[in-house]
Amino acid sequence: MASTQQASELPDTPTLPNTHSGIPTRLLDKARRAKTLIWQGRSVPASQIPRTEPALPQGVSRTTFNTAIVELTQQLGAANVELNDKPAVDNGWYMEHPNTHDMMHVTDEDALVASAAVYPSSTAEVQLIVRWANQYRIPIFPISMGRNLGYGGAAPRVRGSVVVDLGKRMSNILNIDPDDYTCLLEPGVSFYALYEAIKAKGYDHMWVDTPDLGGGSVIGNTLDRGVGYTPYGDHWATHAGLEVVLPTGEIIRTGMGALPGSNTWQAFPYGFGPVQDGLFSQSNFGIVTKMGMTLMPNPGGHESFMYAFERDSDLAPLIEIIRPLRICNVLENVAQVRSAVQTIAVQGRPRTDFFTGSGAIPQEVIDKEVSKLPCGKCAWLYYGMSYGPAYIRQYKLDAIDKEFRKIPGARKVDPQTIPRDNYFWSRDQIAAGVPDLEELLWCNWVPNGSHIAFSPVSPIRGKDAKQLMELARRRHTEHKIDLFPAFCVGLREMHLIVEIVFDKTKPEARKAAMDCMRGMVDDAAKLGYGEYRTHLALMDQVAGTYNWNDNALMKLNERLKDALDPQGILAPGKSGIWPKRYRARGWEMGVGDEGVEGKGVEPEAGSVRL
Ligand code: ADP
């Protein structure tokens, strides 16, 4: 690959606590390896955008924008208002990501970009920014860390929005309560940072639940309803209390936080009256400036296990076996059923190491390559963890073993035979609440590798797993894309996560990825499956599938949006919710229409200072 900067000359990844978004020093070697592999796989070293002026949001003239920026700069300080007016020199990588666009863009690179990024240092400054946005009717888009890769990264939905990067200066851990097992966080606290802080305090009796990678913020991940892999994997379900700046600038606290002097804000999530927290998840109704989170008690022991299943057709009976075990909590964490091809790819090696032909990678190549790995020849792998002291684990592991072996040829892979650098040990860390950095290595499958995720929810039923796999396979074959499926099994539903890995520098690869995604979303909806989360570019389409009773839910969302955000300044279009001044002007993206911009916004009827 042609890369102007040699991988061996790469500067080290910034570390915690020097920067809020840094890597813990314990993971520096992994970061070096990941970064080197990415640079080796780059055929285009730098962004193609020769930018000299910020992209402006529709409805805002350059004069108004410039006046507004001068005013905000006076209030926040020059260092805290950064125009996006320079050529984007590099797209970074997971640990050193841009905050003005999606570095894994599936649209044109210049389509979903910010005009500026601003850095508040307090809730009061977030209020100030919101009021400023109302005064000039400039759309703003909040991020905590901006690492929501696969779902849009740091990109705003409306081109030219001002990104409110909360994490940079609001990254305090406000409290860790070792008795109640709770914490209170600002937006810039990553899973890495929270884990390291708990360790530094010697609180070994408490665990943090972590997603596949630990660089995202606890707040951003939770608001987008991300999952982790301990028994506390449902982050939204385990959060407790929000502080929110509303789109008109008022501050509220939810749950017990509404009671002045409350001593149970993180201990009881509901308070009195309607539970408003849901309004602020996957929405554009407020900016969260503080969030409480519950922490898991250290279970006093843990043990990872892995089973290999030989045939593709083992999936359906396996899912049937998993369901009762999961509901009864014998399988205790969000368990992963992964495909063999993903296990090959997570080694971080390019696809061309295995296959140089065209079209999807053939089954015989997958079979040959997976046979060389510790798991041996298989179609599916189950990664699980048992918790508690040895005698308690044994009881559960025996029950699991007895059930899993009902599938002919099922094999338990002895962890003693698995080398320490195998991905199994990364899953082991993650399921034990230790944030890691391996997951995205499969992005190196193609040059300039990027990914976008198809994430439908289904019952934990064999027939549903089969049906979803069939529709995904059909669309992947149609678009000649390798299929990377993994099932994440929750308590009463499972998410299928299909990652499409594409070369972001190739318009035809981006188009194939989008066409495949759009096809799968529609196919899934026809069969009764909806996505639990999606990329910015698919939000209109996915929101459109939740249309029961003549779009009753979206009508409610729009009424709420109009009431809470009359000027429509906060993250317009997020989750398919468009403010009044954007509606019926063609802003929605959908099948056959990948243009991200609409035809203007409602003309200004006079600015409003709140
Ligand atoms: P991560 O912390 O995982 O990198 P992001 O910062 O990229 O997550 O945010 C994920 C999603 O949640 C985005 O859609 C973003 O707009 C939204 N979001 C993140 N932080 C906040 C916040 N503090 N208030 C409101 N929405 C937020």
XYZ file of C-alpha atoms and ligand atoms in Angstrom:
637
model
C 0.000 0.000 0.000
C 1.202 3.518 -0.721
C 1.258 5.527 2.474
C 3.272 8.746 2.695
C 3.950 8.269 6.361
C 5.705 5.008 7.136
C 3.861 2.961 9.715
C 7.094 2.604 11.701
C 7.381 6.414 12.074
C 3.948 6.890 13.554
C 3.713 9.005 16.697
C 2.383 7.277 19.780
C -1.271 7.451 20.662
C -2.093 10.132 23.270
C -2.611 8.636 26.693
C -4.822 9.108 29.708
C -4.824 11.271 31.735
C -2.985 13.678 29.397
C -6.044 13.797 27.199
C -9.578 12.780 28.112
C -9.849 10.716 24.925
C -6.514 8.959 25.391
C -5.596 5.320 25.762
C -4.595 3.862 29.133
C -0.835 3.190 29.118
C -1.551 -0.504 29.747
C -2.973 -0.632 26.193
C -0.255 1.358 24.419
C 1.215 -1.717 22.727
C -2.178 -2.702 21.375
C -2.682 0.868 20.161
C 0.686 0.811 18.387
C -0.199 -2.429 16.640
C -3.693 -1.294 15.664
C -2.429 2.034 14.346
C 0.389 0.418 12.376
C -1.987 -2.038 10.714
C -4.346 0.791 9.743
C -1.552 2.893 8.234
C -0.226 -0.140 6.374
C -3.674 -0.666 4.923
C -4.066 2.902 3.696
C -3.875 3.552 -0.001
C -4.849 7.212 0.420
C -3.063 8.912 3.295
C -4.968 12.157 3.545
C -8.437 13.514 3.079
C -9.343 14.849 -0.349
C -11.164 17.956 0.861
C -9.282 21.198 0.145
C -11.395 23.228 2.555
C -10.774 26.943 3.107
C -14.155 28.067 4.434
C -16.558 26.367 6.827
C -19.542 24.602 5.226
C -22.500 26.734 6.243
C -25.860 25.424 7.392
C -28.751 26.297 5.094
C -30.628 29.436 6.090
C -27.572 31.117 7.643
C -25.651 33.690 5.618
C -21.880 33.904 5.874
C -22.174 37.358 7.430
C -24.567 36.128 10.105
C -22.413 33.078 10.712
C -19.252 35.161 11.074
C -20.986 37.610 13.444
C -22.307 34.721 15.509
C -18.866 33.082 15.711
C -17.222 36.346 16.819
C -19.805 36.679 19.572
C -19.373 33.097 20.758
C -15.595 33.414 20.667
C -15.819 36.449 22.923
C -17.840 34.450 25.419
C -16.000 31.099 25.365
C -12.488 32.219 24.439
C -10.682 31.799 21.127
C -9.295 28.386 22.018
C -12.789 27.021 22.512
C -14.349 27.914 19.177
C -12.652 26.159 16.299
C -13.729 26.762 12.710
C -13.666 23.823 10.326
C -11.955 25.891 7.639
C -8.740 23.986 7.055
C -8.089 21.155 4.638
C -8.750 17.914 6.500
C -5.222 16.531 6.512
C -5.939 13.145 7.898
C -8.891 11.068 8.863
C -7.301 9.683 11.976
C -8.277 6.378 13.487
C -10.364 5.166 16.411
C -8.077 6.610 19.083
C -7.303 9.881 17.244
C -10.545 10.709 15.550
C -11.805 13.987 14.042
C -14.657 15.815 15.761
C -16.010 17.539 12.655
C -17.078 14.606 10.488
C -17.388 10.849 10.280
C -13.934 9.478 9.567
C -15.663 6.319 8.295
C -17.973 8.219 5.998
C -20.408 6.200 3.924
C -21.693 9.359 2.221
C -19.391 11.707 0.292
C -16.636 12.831 2.615
C -17.780 16.447 2.515
C -21.490 15.726 2.965
C -21.998 15.409 6.722
C -19.511 17.956 8.063
C -19.533 20.570 10.792
C -18.842 24.277 10.268
C -17.132 24.500 13.643
C -16.544 22.705 16.910
C -17.057 24.410 20.261
C -15.846 23.340 23.674
C -17.967 24.246 26.713
C -16.415 23.785 30.143
C -19.588 23.719 32.227
C -23.329 23.262 32.147
C -23.643 27.064 32.205
C -21.547 27.284 29.030
C -23.719 24.626 27.374
C -26.712 26.843 28.192
C -24.901 29.805 26.703
C -24.207 27.883 23.469
C -27.812 26.735 23.200
C -29.095 30.297 23.638
C -26.584 31.543 21.077
C -27.785 28.876 18.608
C -31.381 30.020 19.124
C -30.459 33.627 18.592
C -28.803 32.937 15.216
C -30.843 29.817 14.351
C -27.636 27.859 13.834
C -28.033 24.082 14.151
C -25.849 22.482 16.819
C -24.967 18.822 17.286
C -23.757 17.450 20.644
C -21.100 14.786 20.949
C -19.508 13.430 24.083
C -16.556 11.677 22.475
C -17.604 11.441 18.819
C -16.491 7.833 18.442
C -19.867 6.467 17.479
C -18.265 4.664 14.556
C -20.517 2.595 12.354
C -23.362 4.961 13.277
C -21.953 8.317 12.113
C -18.929 9.066 14.303
C -18.798 12.758 15.177
C -20.723 13.895 12.106
C -23.792 16.106 12.433
C -26.871 15.145 10.422
C -27.276 18.675 9.016
C -24.263 19.861 7.028
C -22.696 22.964 8.548
C -23.991 22.385 12.078
C -21.760 23.456 14.939
C -20.554 20.411 16.841
C -20.741 20.897 20.604
C -17.830 18.725 21.717
C -18.742 18.262 25.363
C -16.045 15.776 26.209
C -12.967 17.918 25.715
C -13.474 20.173 28.749
C -16.221 18.371 30.652
C -14.536 15.104 31.499
C -14.731 14.946 35.274
C -15.731 11.919 37.252
C -17.862 13.823 39.738
C -18.339 10.965 42.158
C -17.671 7.265 42.629
C -19.622 5.848 45.547
C -17.955 2.671 46.830
C -20.875 1.805 49.106
C -23.768 2.248 46.705
C -21.777 1.066 43.631
C -22.667 4.130 41.587
C -20.912 7.000 39.869
C -21.769 10.424 38.466
C -20.049 11.437 35.242
C -19.543 14.291 32.810
C -19.743 13.653 29.042
C -16.000 13.277 28.416
C -15.480 10.259 30.688
C -14.593 7.227 28.589
C -14.973 3.621 29.684
C -11.170 3.534 29.792
C -11.043 6.560 32.108
C -13.748 5.276 34.450
C -12.096 1.858 34.696
C -8.674 3.383 35.423
C -10.132 5.720 38.055
C -11.850 2.859 39.864
C -8.597 0.858 39.804
C -6.572 3.855 41.000
C -8.866 4.228 43.993
C -8.382 0.560 44.820
C -12.097 -0.163 44.458
C -11.604 -3.726 43.320
C -15.069 -4.637 44.515
C -16.667 -2.704 41.624
C -16.733 -3.395 37.893
C -17.514 -1.137 34.920
C -19.489 -2.673 32.095
C -17.676 -1.963 28.835
C -18.558 -2.200 25.134
C -16.236 -3.960 22.636
C -13.916 -0.934 22.681
C -13.414 1.350 25.663
C -12.745 4.694 23.976
C -16.347 5.852 23.750
C -17.862 7.946 26.511
C -20.129 6.322 29.047
C -22.727 9.033 28.383
C -22.638 8.929 24.555
C -22.772 5.158 24.450
C -25.585 4.982 26.982
C -27.673 7.663 25.266
C -27.335 5.766 21.991
C -28.352 2.594 23.892
C -25.054 0.802 23.352
C -24.385 -2.514 25.048
C -21.565 -4.113 26.995
C -20.717 -7.663 27.928
C -21.036 -8.157 31.672
C -24.414 -8.853 33.286
C -24.779 -5.028 33.400
C -24.601 -4.910 29.595
C -27.749 -2.875 28.975
C -26.319 0.575 29.660
C -29.555 2.467 29.362
C -31.193 0.112 31.884
C -28.340 0.612 34.352
C -28.020 4.404 34.169
C -29.465 6.435 37.037
C -30.231 10.130 36.714
C -29.563 12.762 34.064
C -28.836 16.479 34.076
C -30.020 17.971 30.789
C -29.867 21.351 29.084
C -33.055 21.731 27.065
C -32.986 23.204 23.534
C -34.247 26.508 24.928
C -31.537 26.675 27.576
C -33.244 25.566 30.816
C -31.583 22.877 32.936
C -33.450 19.934 34.413
C -32.454 16.940 36.492
C -34.412 13.715 36.088
C -35.480 11.187 38.718
C -34.476 11.926 42.295
C -32.237 14.721 41.001
C -35.322 16.952 40.766
C -35.470 17.093 44.569
C -33.066 19.745 45.858
C -30.489 18.149 48.157
C -31.523 14.650 47.073
C -29.274 11.913 48.400
C -30.551 9.147 46.110
C -30.086 10.569 42.597
C -27.952 7.605 41.533
C -29.659 5.042 43.772
C -33.235 5.244 42.459
C -33.741 6.014 38.783
C -37.380 7.151 38.803
C -38.179 9.921 41.293
C -41.795 11.080 41.151
C -44.151 11.540 38.241
C -43.491 10.666 34.597
C -40.061 9.193 33.839
C -38.575 11.673 31.381
C -35.177 10.042 30.854
C -36.285 8.267 27.690
C -36.854 11.622 26.009
C -33.113 12.173 25.941
C -31.976 8.847 24.499
C -31.478 8.577 20.707
C -33.257 11.911 20.475
C -32.705 15.588 19.780
C -34.601 16.907 22.802
C -31.716 17.889 25.094
C -27.995 17.919 25.842
C -26.978 15.680 28.715
C -24.352 17.292 30.924
C -24.253 14.745 33.772
C -25.323 11.145 34.093
C -25.385 8.656 36.935
C -24.391 5.058 36.309
C -24.618 1.968 38.446
C -21.553 -0.231 38.817
C -21.500 -4.007 39.067
C -20.261 -5.816 42.160
C -17.156 -7.880 41.489
C -18.657 -11.381 41.306
C -15.670 -12.968 43.042
C -14.435 -14.942 40.073
C -15.019 -15.364 36.364
C -14.206 -17.789 33.614
C -14.478 -17.349 29.856
C -15.492 -20.184 27.624
C -15.789 -20.710 23.897
C -17.697 -23.307 21.896
C -17.259 -24.031 18.207
C -20.140 -25.216 16.049
C -19.338 -26.912 12.784
C -22.184 -26.207 10.439
C -23.944 -23.063 9.358
C -27.217 -24.877 10.047
C -26.235 -25.257 13.734
C -27.232 -21.614 14.278
C -30.991 -22.151 14.618
C -30.839 -25.042 17.143
C -28.113 -23.193 19.062
C -30.296 -20.107 19.445
C -33.152 -22.324 20.705
C -30.787 -23.753 23.322
C -29.500 -20.321 24.306
C -32.953 -18.779 24.960
C -33.968 -20.580 28.167
C -30.404 -20.543 29.476
C -30.203 -16.797 28.920
C -33.615 -15.982 30.392
C -32.760 -18.037 33.497
C -29.407 -16.231 33.723
C -27.375 -19.420 33.453
C -25.854 -17.595 30.482
C -25.230 -14.402 32.409
C -23.892 -11.828 30.010
C -24.807 -10.438 26.614
C -23.414 -13.429 24.808
C -21.872 -13.385 21.372
C -22.442 -15.893 18.608
C -19.915 -14.914 15.950
C -19.304 -16.115 12.439
C -16.062 -17.848 11.487
C -15.228 -15.173 8.909
C -15.238 -12.438 11.544
C -12.903 -14.515 13.672
C -10.520 -14.674 10.729
C -10.817 -10.950 10.066
C -10.316 -9.858 13.689
C -6.700 -10.924 13.368
C -6.294 -7.587 11.587
C -5.059 -9.093 8.328
C -6.310 -7.917 4.920
C -8.669 -10.100 2.937
C -6.065 -10.308 0.170
C -3.941 -12.455 2.499
C -6.590 -15.112 2.040
C -8.298 -14.423 -1.270
C -7.525 -12.179 -4.225
C -10.473 -13.033 -6.468
C -13.562 -10.917 -6.981
C -16.925 -11.280 -5.222
C -17.516 -12.491 -1.684
C -14.848 -14.669 -0.107
C -15.650 -18.341 -0.917
C -16.724 -20.740 1.833
C -13.822 -23.145 1.186
C -11.345 -20.315 1.863
C -13.099 -19.501 5.143
C -13.097 -23.177 6.130
C -9.391 -23.519 5.352
C -8.360 -20.393 7.232
C -10.495 -20.943 10.321
C -9.109 -24.470 10.585
C -5.696 -22.918 11.255
C -7.015 -20.990 14.295
C -7.322 -22.390 17.840
C -11.090 -22.773 17.395
C -10.595 -25.223 14.504
C -12.993 -25.636 11.587
C -16.376 -24.164 12.438
C -19.177 -21.963 11.155
C -20.108 -20.281 14.468
C -18.353 -19.473 17.725
C -19.991 -18.817 21.060
C -18.055 -16.497 23.394
C -19.367 -16.592 26.958
C -18.393 -15.922 30.533
C -19.428 -17.550 33.793
C -19.315 -15.458 36.969
C -18.874 -16.166 40.670
C -16.696 -18.444 42.796
C -15.504 -21.700 41.193
C -18.187 -23.953 42.701
C -20.978 -21.688 41.463
C -19.407 -21.378 38.041
C -19.064 -25.130 37.774
C -22.771 -25.666 38.269
C -23.597 -23.247 35.441
C -20.809 -24.388 33.123
C -21.944 -27.997 33.453
C -25.505 -27.051 32.568
C -24.305 -25.046 29.556
C -22.023 -27.847 28.426
C -24.797 -30.421 28.626
C -27.110 -28.243 26.544
C -24.587 -27.041 23.945
C -23.399 -30.592 23.279
C -26.876 -31.499 22.117
C -25.705 -30.012 18.833
C -23.784 -32.742 17.029
C -20.087 -31.914 16.755
C -20.205 -29.001 19.281
C -16.751 -28.518 20.794
C -15.635 -26.618 23.863
C -12.274 -25.031 23.085
C -9.915 -25.406 26.021
C -8.679 -21.905 26.959
C -5.298 -23.427 27.903
C -4.755 -24.161 24.209
C -5.499 -20.588 23.107
C -2.460 -18.286 22.701
C -2.579 -15.075 24.727
C -2.692 -12.887 21.630
C -5.842 -14.585 20.358
C -9.053 -12.527 20.242
C -10.590 -14.918 22.789
C -8.601 -13.161 25.505
C -9.884 -9.785 24.395
C -13.451 -11.058 24.857
C -12.334 -12.430 28.211
C -11.223 -8.950 29.313
C -14.341 -7.234 28.011
C -16.713 -9.684 29.705
C -14.795 -9.066 32.940
C -15.322 -5.307 32.702
C -11.804 -4.445 31.493
C -12.034 -2.109 28.476
C -9.871 -3.264 25.581
C -8.779 -2.278 22.053
C -9.009 -5.090 19.506
C -12.463 -5.220 18.048
C -12.033 -2.934 15.056
C -9.066 -4.864 13.687
C -11.454 -6.444 11.207
C -11.687 -3.044 9.490
C -8.288 -3.850 7.974
C -10.063 -6.436 5.828
C -10.045 -3.910 2.961
C -7.776 -0.892 2.295
C -8.974 2.304 4.031
C -11.388 0.041 5.877
C -14.519 1.550 7.368
C -17.684 -0.001 8.667
C -21.388 0.522 8.983
C -23.666 -1.675 11.048
C -27.050 -3.266 10.334
C -28.514 -3.959 13.775
C -31.985 -5.523 13.795
C -33.627 -6.794 16.969
C -35.382 -10.143 16.965
C -36.823 -12.721 19.332
C -34.313 -15.316 20.563
C -35.641 -17.935 18.180
C -33.883 -20.215 15.746
C -36.303 -19.392 12.958
C -35.669 -15.663 13.362
C -31.904 -16.108 13.332
C -32.252 -18.144 10.158
C -34.568 -15.662 8.518
C -32.312 -12.699 9.313
C -29.253 -14.535 8.082
C -31.008 -15.429 4.847
C -32.020 -11.859 4.126
C -28.563 -10.547 5.027
C -26.876 -13.180 2.874
C -29.151 -12.443 -0.071
C -28.357 -8.716 0.012
C -24.636 -9.294 0.583
C -24.480 -11.654 -2.398
C -26.376 -9.133 -4.521
C -23.829 -6.431 -3.668
C -20.784 -8.744 -3.581
C -19.944 -7.949 0.036
C -18.431 -10.299 2.610
C -20.906 -11.111 5.372
C -19.711 -10.416 8.949
C -22.583 -11.393 11.255
C -22.623 -11.682 15.048
C -25.619 -12.251 17.314
C -25.618 -10.452 20.670
C -28.068 -12.252 22.880
C -29.865 -10.192 25.501
C -32.386 -11.373 28.050
C -35.473 -11.594 25.862
C -34.294 -10.449 22.458
C -31.180 -10.604 20.398
C -29.501 -8.064 18.172
C -27.983 -9.297 14.954
C -25.041 -7.034 14.202
C -23.926 -7.273 10.590
C -20.861 -5.142 9.960
C -20.273 -4.083 6.376
C -16.594 -3.294 5.890
C -15.911 -1.032 2.926
C -13.150 1.083 1.389
C -14.332 4.616 2.155
C -12.208 6.101 -0.622
C -14.143 4.186 -3.291
C -17.538 5.700 -4.196
C -18.686 2.362 -5.638
C -17.836 0.562 -2.374
C -19.737 3.185 -0.366
C -22.715 2.867 -2.687
C -22.701 -0.928 -2.439
C -22.602 -0.647 1.366
C -25.504 1.809 1.422
C -27.599 -0.136 -1.092
C -27.029 -3.313 0.891
C -27.975 -1.550 4.140
C -31.106 0.009 2.692
C -32.172 -3.318 1.205
C -31.694 -5.108 4.527
C -33.582 -2.463 6.515
C -36.598 -2.745 4.210
C -36.482 -6.537 3.994
C -36.239 -6.783 7.777
C -39.145 -4.390 8.366
C -41.382 -6.457 6.089
C -40.689 -9.435 8.343
C -41.327 -7.494 11.562
C -37.726 -6.680 12.550
C -36.592 -3.148 13.403
C -33.113 -1.755 14.087
C -32.158 -0.858 17.653
C -29.808 1.880 16.445
C -28.578 3.123 13.123
C -26.203 5.333 11.164
C -27.113 8.994 10.572
C -27.610 8.300 6.872
C -30.246 5.647 7.586
C -32.149 7.346 10.400
C -34.971 8.589 8.201
C -35.458 5.183 6.660
C -35.341 3.315 9.960
C -37.632 5.841 11.662
C -40.002 5.338 8.729
C -40.285 1.632 9.516
C -41.623 2.411 13.008
C -44.826 3.694 11.476
C -47.626 1.814 13.245
C -51.008 3.576 13.271
C -50.258 6.104 10.586
C -46.868 7.156 12.003
C -48.351 7.887 15.428
C -44.991 7.680 17.190
C -43.262 10.101 14.814
C -46.199 12.489 15.101
C -45.708 12.490 18.877
C -41.950 12.963 18.448
C -42.600 15.932 16.183
C -45.010 17.498 18.670
C -42.411 17.095 21.384
C -39.729 18.543 19.122
C -41.836 21.576 18.297
C -42.657 22.164 21.951
C -39.141 21.677 23.297
C -37.153 23.129 20.414
C -39.307 25.705 18.629
C -36.365 27.069 16.617
C -35.248 23.566 15.615
C -31.608 24.140 16.543
C -30.724 20.889 18.290
C -29.485 18.039 16.071
C -32.145 18.463 13.377
C -32.948 15.151 11.718
C -31.433 12.963 14.434
C -33.403 9.704 14.637
C -35.505 10.971 11.737
C -37.022 13.749 13.884
C -37.051 16.961 11.854
C -37.991 20.287 13.415
C -40.878 22.209 11.906
C -38.709 24.599 9.884
C -37.063 21.675 8.036
C -40.169 19.570 7.441
C -41.538 18.901 3.933
C -38.416 20.355 2.340
C -36.829 17.100 1.218
C -34.288 16.653 4.018
C -35.029 12.961 4.465
C -32.541 10.491 3.061
C -33.913 7.239 1.735
C -33.877 4.572 -0.883
C -32.703 6.094 -4.149
C -31.948 9.459 -2.574
C -28.582 9.762 -0.864
C -28.502 13.578 -0.946
C -27.995 14.736 2.622
C -29.374 18.248 2.186
C -32.890 19.455 1.690
C -34.221 22.511 -0.043
C -33.739 25.169 2.580
C -35.374 25.844 5.893
C -38.379 27.935 6.819
C -37.398 31.566 6.224
C -36.404 33.500 9.307
C -39.269 35.298 11.005
C -36.981 37.250 13.311
C -34.320 35.941 15.641
C -35.130 35.055 19.208
C -32.908 35.756 22.184
C -33.854 33.401 25.036
P -19.228 8.125 22.030
O -19.077 8.734 23.361
O -19.552 6.666 22.091
O -18.086 8.460 21.141
P -20.779 10.079 20.656
O -20.215 11.224 21.388
O -20.308 9.873 19.245
O -20.566 8.735 21.445
O -22.365 10.186 20.697
C -23.220 9.127 20.357
C -24.601 9.687 20.043
O -25.173 10.231 21.222
C -24.594 10.800 19.028
O -25.769 10.682 18.267
C -24.639 12.071 19.847
O -25.305 13.125 19.204
C -25.400 11.642 21.080
N -24.848 12.293 22.267
C -23.606 12.109 22.747
N -23.421 12.807 23.851
C -24.557 13.476 24.087
C -24.979 14.355 25.114
N -24.164 14.632 26.121
N -26.234 14.852 25.047
C -27.070 14.521 24.043
N -26.723 13.671 23.053
C -25.489 13.149 23.066
